[in-house]
mmCIF file of C-alpha atoms in Angstrom:
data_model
loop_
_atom_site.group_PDB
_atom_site.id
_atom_site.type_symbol
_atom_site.label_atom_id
_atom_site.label_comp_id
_atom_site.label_asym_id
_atom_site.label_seq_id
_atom_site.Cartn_x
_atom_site.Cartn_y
_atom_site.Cartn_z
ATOM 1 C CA UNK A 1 -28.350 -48.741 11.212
ATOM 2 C CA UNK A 2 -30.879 -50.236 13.721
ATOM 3 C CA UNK A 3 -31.358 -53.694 13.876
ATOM 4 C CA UNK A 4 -34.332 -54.035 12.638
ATOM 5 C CA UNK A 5 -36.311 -56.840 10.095
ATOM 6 C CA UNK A 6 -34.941 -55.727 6.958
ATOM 7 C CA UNK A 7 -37.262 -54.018 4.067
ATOM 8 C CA UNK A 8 -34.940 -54.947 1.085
ATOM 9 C CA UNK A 9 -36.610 -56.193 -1.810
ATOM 10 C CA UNK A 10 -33.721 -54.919 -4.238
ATOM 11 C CA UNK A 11 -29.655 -54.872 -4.003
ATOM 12 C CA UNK A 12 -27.974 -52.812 -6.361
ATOM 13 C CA UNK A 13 -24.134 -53.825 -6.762
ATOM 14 C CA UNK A 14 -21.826 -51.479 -8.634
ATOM 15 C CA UNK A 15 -19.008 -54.114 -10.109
ATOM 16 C CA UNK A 16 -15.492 -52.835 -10.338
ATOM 17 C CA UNK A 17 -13.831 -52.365 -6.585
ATOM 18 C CA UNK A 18 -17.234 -53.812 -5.282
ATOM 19 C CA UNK A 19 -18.494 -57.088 -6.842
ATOM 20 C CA UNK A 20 -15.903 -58.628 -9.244
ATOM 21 C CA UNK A 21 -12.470 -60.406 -9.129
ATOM 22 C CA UNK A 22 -10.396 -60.953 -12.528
ATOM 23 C CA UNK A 23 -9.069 -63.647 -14.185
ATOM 24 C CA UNK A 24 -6.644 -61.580 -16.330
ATOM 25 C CA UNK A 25 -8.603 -58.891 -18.216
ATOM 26 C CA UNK A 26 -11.897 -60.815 -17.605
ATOM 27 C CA UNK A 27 -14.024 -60.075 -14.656
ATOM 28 C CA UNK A 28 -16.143 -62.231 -13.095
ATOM 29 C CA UNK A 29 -18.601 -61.910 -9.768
ATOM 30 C CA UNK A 30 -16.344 -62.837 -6.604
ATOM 31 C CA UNK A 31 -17.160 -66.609 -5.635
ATOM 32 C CA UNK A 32 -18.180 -65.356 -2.114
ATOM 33 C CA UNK A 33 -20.457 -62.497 -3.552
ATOM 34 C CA UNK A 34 -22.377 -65.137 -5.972
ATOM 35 C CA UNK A 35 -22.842 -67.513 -3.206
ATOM 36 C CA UNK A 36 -24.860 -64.532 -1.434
ATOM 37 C CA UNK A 37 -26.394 -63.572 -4.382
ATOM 38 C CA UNK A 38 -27.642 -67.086 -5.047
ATOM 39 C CA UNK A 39 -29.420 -67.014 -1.772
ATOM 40 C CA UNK A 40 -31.190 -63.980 -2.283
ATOM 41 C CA UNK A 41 -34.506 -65.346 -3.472
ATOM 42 C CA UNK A 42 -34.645 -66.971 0.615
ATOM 43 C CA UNK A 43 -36.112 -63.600 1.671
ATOM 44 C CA UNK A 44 -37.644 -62.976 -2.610
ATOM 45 C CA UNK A 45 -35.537 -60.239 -2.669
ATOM 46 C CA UNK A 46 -34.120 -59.533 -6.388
ATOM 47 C CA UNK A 47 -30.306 -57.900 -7.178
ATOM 48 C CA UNK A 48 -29.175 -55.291 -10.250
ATOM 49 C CA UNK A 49 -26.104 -54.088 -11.687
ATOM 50 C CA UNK A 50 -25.047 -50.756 -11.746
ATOM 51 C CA UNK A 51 -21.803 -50.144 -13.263
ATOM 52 C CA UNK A 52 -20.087 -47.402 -15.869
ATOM 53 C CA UNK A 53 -19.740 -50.583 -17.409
ATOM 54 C CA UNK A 54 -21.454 -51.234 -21.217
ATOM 55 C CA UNK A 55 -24.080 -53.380 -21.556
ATOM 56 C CA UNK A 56 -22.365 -56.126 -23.979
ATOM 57 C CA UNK A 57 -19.776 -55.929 -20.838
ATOM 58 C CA UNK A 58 -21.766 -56.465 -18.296
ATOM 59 C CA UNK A 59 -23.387 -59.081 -20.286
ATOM 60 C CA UNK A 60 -19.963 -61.045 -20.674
ATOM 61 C CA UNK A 61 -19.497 -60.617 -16.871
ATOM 62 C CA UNK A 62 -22.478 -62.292 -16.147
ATOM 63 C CA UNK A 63 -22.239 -65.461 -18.424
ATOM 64 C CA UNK A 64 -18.668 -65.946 -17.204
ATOM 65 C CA UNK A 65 -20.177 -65.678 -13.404
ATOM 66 C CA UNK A 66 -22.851 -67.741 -14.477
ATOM 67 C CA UNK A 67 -20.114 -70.491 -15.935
ATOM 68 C CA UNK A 68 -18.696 -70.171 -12.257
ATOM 69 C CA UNK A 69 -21.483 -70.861 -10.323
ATOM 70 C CA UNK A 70 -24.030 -67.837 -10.299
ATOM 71 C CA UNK A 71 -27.308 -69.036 -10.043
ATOM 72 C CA UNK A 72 -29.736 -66.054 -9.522
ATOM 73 C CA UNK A 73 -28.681 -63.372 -12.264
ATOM 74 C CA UNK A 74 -29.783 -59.597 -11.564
ATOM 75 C CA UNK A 75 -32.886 -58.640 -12.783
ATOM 76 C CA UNK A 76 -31.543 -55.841 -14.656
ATOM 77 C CA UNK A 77 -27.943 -54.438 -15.905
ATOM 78 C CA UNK A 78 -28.069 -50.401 -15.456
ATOM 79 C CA UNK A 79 -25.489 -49.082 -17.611
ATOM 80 C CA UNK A 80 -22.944 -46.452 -18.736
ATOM 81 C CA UNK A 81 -24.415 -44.165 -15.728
ATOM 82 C CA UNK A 82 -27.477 -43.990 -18.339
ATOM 83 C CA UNK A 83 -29.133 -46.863 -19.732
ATOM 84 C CA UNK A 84 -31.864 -50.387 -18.196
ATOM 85 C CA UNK A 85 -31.683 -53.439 -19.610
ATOM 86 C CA UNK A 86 -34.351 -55.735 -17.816
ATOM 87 C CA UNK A 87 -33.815 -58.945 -18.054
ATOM 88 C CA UNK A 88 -36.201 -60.974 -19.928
ATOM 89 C CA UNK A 89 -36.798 -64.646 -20.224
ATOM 90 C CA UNK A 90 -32.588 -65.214 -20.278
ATOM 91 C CA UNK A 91 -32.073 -62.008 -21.905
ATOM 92 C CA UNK A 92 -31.411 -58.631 -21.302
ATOM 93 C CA UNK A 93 -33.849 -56.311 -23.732
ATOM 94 C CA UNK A 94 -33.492 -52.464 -23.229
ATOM 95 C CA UNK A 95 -36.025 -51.043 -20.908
ATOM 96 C CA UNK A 96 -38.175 -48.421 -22.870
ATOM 97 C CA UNK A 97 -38.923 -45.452 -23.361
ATOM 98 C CA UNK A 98 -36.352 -44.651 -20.768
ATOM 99 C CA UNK A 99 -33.089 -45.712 -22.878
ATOM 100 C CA UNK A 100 -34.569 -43.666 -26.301
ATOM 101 C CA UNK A 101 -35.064 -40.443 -24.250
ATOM 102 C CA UNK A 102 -32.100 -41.082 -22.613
ATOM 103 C CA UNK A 103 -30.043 -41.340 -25.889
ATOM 104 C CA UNK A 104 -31.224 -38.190 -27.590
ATOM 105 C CA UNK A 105 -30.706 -36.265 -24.246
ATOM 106 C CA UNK A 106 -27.295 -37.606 -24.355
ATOM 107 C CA UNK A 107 -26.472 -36.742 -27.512
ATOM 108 C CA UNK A 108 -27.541 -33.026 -28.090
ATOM 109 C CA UNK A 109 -25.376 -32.545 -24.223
ATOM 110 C CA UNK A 110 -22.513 -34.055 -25.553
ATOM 111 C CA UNK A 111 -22.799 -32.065 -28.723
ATOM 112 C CA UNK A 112 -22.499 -28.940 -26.325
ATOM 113 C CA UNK A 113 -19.688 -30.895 -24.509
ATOM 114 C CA UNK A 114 -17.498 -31.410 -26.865
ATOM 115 C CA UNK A 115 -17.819 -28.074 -28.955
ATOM 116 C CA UNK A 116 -16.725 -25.871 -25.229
ATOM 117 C CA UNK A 117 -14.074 -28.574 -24.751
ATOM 118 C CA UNK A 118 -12.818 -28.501 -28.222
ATOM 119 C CA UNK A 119 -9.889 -25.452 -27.459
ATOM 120 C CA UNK A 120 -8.627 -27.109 -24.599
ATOM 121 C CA UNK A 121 -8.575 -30.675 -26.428
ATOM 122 C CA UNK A 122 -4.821 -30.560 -27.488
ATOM 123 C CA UNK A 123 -3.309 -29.078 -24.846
ATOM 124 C CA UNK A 124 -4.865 -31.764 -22.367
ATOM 125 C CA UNK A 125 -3.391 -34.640 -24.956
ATOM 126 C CA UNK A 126 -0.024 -33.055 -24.539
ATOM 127 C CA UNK A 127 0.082 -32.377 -20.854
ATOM 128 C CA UNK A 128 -2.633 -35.694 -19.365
ATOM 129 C CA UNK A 129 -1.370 -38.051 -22.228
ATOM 130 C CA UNK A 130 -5.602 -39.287 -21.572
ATOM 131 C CA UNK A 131 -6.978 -42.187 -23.472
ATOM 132 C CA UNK A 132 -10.050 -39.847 -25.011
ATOM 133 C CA UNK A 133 -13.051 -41.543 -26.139
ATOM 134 C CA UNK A 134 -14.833 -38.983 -27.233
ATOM 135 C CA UNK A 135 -18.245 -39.776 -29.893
ATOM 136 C CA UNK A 136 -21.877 -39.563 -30.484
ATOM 137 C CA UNK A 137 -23.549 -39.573 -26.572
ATOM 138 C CA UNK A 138 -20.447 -39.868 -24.658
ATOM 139 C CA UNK A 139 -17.356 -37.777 -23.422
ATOM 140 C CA UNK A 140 -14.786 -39.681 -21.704
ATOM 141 C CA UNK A 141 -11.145 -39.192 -19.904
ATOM 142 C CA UNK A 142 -8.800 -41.596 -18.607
ATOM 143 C CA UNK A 143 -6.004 -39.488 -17.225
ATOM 144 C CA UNK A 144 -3.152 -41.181 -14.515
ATOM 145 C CA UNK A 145 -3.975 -40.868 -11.361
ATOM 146 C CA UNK A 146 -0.030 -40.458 -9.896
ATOM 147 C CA UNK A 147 0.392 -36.824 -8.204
ATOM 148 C CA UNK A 148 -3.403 -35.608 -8.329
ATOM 149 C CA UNK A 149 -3.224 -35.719 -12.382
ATOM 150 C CA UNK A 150 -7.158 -36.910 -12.535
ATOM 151 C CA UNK A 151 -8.047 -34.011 -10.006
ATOM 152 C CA UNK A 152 -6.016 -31.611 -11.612
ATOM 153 C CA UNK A 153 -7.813 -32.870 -15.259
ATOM 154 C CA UNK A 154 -11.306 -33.057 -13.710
ATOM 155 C CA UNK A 155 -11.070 -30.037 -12.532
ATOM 156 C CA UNK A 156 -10.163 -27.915 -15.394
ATOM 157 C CA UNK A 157 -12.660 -30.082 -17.417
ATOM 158 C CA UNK A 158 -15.122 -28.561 -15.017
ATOM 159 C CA UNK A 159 -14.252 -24.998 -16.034
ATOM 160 C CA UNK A 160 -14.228 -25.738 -19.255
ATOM 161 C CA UNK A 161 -18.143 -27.047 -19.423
ATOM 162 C CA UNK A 162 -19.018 -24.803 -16.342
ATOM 163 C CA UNK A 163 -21.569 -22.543 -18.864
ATOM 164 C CA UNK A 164 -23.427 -26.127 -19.555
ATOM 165 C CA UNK A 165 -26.870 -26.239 -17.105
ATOM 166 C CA UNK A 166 -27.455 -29.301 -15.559
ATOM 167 C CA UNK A 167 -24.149 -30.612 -16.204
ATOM 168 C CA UNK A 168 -21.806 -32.632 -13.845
ATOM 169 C CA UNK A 169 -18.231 -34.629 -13.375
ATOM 170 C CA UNK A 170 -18.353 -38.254 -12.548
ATOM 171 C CA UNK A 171 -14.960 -40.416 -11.299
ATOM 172 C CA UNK A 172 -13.853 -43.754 -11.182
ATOM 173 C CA UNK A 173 -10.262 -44.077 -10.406
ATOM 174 C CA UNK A 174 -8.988 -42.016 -13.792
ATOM 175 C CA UNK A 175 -11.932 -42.170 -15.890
ATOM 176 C CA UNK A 176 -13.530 -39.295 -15.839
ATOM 177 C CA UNK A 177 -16.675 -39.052 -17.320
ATOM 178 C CA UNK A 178 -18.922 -35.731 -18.234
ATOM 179 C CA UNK A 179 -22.997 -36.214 -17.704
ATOM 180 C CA UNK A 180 -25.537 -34.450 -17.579
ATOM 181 C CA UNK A 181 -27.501 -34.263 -14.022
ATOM 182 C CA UNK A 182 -30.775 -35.513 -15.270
ATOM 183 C CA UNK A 183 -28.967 -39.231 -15.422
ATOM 184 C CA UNK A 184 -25.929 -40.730 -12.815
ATOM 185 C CA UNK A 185 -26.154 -43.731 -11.273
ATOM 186 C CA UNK A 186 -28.624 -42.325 -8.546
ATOM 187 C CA UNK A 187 -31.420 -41.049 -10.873
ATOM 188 C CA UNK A 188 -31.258 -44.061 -13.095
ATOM 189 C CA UNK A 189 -31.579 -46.425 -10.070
ATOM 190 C CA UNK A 190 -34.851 -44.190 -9.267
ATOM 191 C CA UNK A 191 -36.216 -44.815 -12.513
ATOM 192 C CA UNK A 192 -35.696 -48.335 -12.043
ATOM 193 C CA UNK A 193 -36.923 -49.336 -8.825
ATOM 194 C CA UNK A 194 -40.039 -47.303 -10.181
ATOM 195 C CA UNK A 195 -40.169 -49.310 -13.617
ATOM 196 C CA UNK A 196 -40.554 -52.417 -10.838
ATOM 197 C CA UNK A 197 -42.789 -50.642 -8.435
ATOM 198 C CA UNK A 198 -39.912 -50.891 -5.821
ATOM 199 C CA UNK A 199 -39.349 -47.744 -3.519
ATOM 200 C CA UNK A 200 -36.550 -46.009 -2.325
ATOM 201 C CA UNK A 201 -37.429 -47.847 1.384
ATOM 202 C CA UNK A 202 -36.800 -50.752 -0.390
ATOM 203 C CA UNK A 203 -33.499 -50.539 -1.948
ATOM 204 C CA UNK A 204 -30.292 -51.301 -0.693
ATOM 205 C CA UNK A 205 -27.342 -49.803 -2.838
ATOM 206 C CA UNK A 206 -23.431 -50.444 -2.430
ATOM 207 C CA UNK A 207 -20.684 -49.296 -4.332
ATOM 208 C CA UNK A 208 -17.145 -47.808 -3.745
ATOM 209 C CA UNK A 209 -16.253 -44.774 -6.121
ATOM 210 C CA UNK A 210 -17.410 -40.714 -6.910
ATOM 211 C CA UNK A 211 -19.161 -42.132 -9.441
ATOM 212 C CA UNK A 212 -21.197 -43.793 -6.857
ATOM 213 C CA UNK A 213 -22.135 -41.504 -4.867
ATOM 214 C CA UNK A 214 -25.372 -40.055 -5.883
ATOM 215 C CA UNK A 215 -26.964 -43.449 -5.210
ATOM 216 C CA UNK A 216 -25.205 -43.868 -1.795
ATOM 217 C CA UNK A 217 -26.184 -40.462 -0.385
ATOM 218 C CA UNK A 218 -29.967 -41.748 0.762
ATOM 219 C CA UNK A 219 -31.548 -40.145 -1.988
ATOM 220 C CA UNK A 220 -31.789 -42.868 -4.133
ATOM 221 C CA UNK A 221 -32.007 -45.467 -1.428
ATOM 222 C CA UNK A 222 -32.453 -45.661 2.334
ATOM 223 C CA UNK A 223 -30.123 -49.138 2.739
ATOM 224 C CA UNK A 224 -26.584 -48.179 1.802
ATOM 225 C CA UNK A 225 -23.182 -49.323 2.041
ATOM 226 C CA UNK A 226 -19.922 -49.868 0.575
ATOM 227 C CA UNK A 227 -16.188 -51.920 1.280
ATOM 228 C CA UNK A 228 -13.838 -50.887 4.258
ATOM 229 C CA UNK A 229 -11.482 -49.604 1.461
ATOM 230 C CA UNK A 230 -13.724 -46.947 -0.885
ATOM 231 C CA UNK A 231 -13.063 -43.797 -1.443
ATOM 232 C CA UNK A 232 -13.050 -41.121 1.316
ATOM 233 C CA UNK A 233 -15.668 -39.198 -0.244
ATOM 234 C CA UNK A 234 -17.573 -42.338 -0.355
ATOM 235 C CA UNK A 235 -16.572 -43.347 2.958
ATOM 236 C CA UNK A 236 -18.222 -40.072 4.501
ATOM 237 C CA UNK A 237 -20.998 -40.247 2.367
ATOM 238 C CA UNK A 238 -22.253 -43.672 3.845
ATOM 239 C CA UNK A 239 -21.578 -42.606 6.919
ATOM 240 C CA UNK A 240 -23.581 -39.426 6.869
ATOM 241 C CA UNK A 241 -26.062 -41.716 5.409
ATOM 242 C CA UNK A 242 -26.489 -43.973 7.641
ATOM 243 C CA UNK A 243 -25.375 -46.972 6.623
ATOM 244 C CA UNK A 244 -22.510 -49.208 6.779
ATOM 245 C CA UNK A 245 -18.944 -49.205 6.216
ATOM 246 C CA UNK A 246 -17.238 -52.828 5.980
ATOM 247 C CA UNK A 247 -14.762 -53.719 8.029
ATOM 248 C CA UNK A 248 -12.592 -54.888 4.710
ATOM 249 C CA UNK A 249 -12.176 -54.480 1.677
ATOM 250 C CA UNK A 250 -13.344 -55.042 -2.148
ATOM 251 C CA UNK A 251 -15.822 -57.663 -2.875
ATOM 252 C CA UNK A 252 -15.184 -59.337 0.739
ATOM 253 C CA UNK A 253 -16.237 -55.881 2.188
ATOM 254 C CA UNK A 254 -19.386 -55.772 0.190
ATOM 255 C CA UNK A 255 -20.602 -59.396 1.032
ATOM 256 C CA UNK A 256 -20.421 -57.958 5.182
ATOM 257 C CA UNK A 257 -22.468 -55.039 4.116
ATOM 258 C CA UNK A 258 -24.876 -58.038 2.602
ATOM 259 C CA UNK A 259 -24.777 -60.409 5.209
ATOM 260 C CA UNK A 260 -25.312 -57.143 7.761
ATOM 261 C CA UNK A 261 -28.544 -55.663 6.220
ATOM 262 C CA UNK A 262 -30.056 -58.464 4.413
ATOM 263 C CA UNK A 263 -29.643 -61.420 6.314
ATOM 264 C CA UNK A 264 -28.658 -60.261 10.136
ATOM 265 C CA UNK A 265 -31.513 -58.210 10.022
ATOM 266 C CA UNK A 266 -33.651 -60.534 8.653
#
């Protein structure tokens, strides 16, 4: 990207392989990532999450990285590739009617899911050994990823919900995750940034996995970037985007692609 004086008014971080380091099973916002988040308000610029993560998750994540020395929380927690929480005087309340319409749309697709999957269900248990998670509004997979398992799965998941309209596949590492199109990370940024009367010029998005793709493709936003070790897919997307691949990795990867577009170009 040129450089030019920067337009961002809004970061969006996905967490896992982006944002976060772990202290055991707990993850927490990467010391070097917080210390550029806390200096985002210097150019009144505002950050969000937007992770397959749940909400109550996210919310742990961000008292633990607030115990640690985050100062300037995100403004909002986008979750399970569906759902806004704004924050709110401390809190974070859920943004509606966006989450109710979002629910019932969820629901009646998974219904459809899960009764064309249903045939195929044992079989995958006995060949994948997947940890299913599989309920009211959601359909989830997380198959091993050793010898092309989680391609193999995803793809005969997709041919068993291929008669679904507007459906699609979403990946992170092995989860694997059925949608439909109307949500994804990318829409439900759009929705956002409009809830704040932000802009697609305005929005700088980073993340590192398939799942984040349809909000680093320049659809969703025009700033876009994502850590030196993301997926190829992702890799190329960026690219073909326009924006910028770190020179490292992880969380260390994603503070360059802040420092770069935010505050070089400021």
């Amino acid at each position: 990207m040129h450089a030019v004086k920067t337009p961002i008014r809004l970061v969006c971080l996905d967490f896992d392989g982006t944002a976060v380091d772990y202290d055991g099973e707990h993850a927490f916002i990467h010391p070097l990532m917080a210390d550029l988040l806390n200096r985002l308000p210097e150019r009144k610029i505002r950050w969000c999450v937007n992770s397959g993560r749940s909400v109550d998750d996210q919310r742990r994540i961000i008292r633990l990285s607030q115990a640690r020395g985050l100062e300037h929380p995100p403004c909002a927690l986008l979750c399970s590739e569906a759902f806004i929480f704004r924050e709110d005087r401390g809190e974070y309340v859920s943004s509606e009617p966006w989450n109710s319409h979002a629910w019932i749309l969820l629901r009646r697709f998974h219904e459809r899911v899960q009764r064309a999957i249903a045939p195929r269900l044992e079989d995958w248990k006995e060949r994948y050994t997947p940890d299913v998670r599989i309920g009211e509004g959601f359909t989830v997979f997380c198959v091993s990823t050793e010898d092309g398992g989680a391609d193999r799965f995803s793809a005969e998941l997709a041919a068993a919900v291929s008669g679904i309209p507007h459906m699609e596949i979403t990946r992170n590492g092995g989860w694997v995750v059925v949608l439909p199109d109307q949500l994804g990370k990318g829409n439900v940024l759009k929705h956002f940034y409009r809830e704040i009367r932000g802009s697609r010029e305005s929005t700088l998005a980073i993340g590192d996995h398939l799942n984040d793709v349809s909000m680093l493709n320049g659809k969703a936003a025009k700033w876009v970037g994502c850590p030196g070790d993301a997926e190829p897919a992702v890799l190329e997307t960026v690219r073909g985007a326009g924006g910028h691949v770190a020179s490292v990795a992880g969380p260390e990867g994603t503070a360059e692609v802040i420092r770069r577009l935010v505050f070089e170009n400021a």
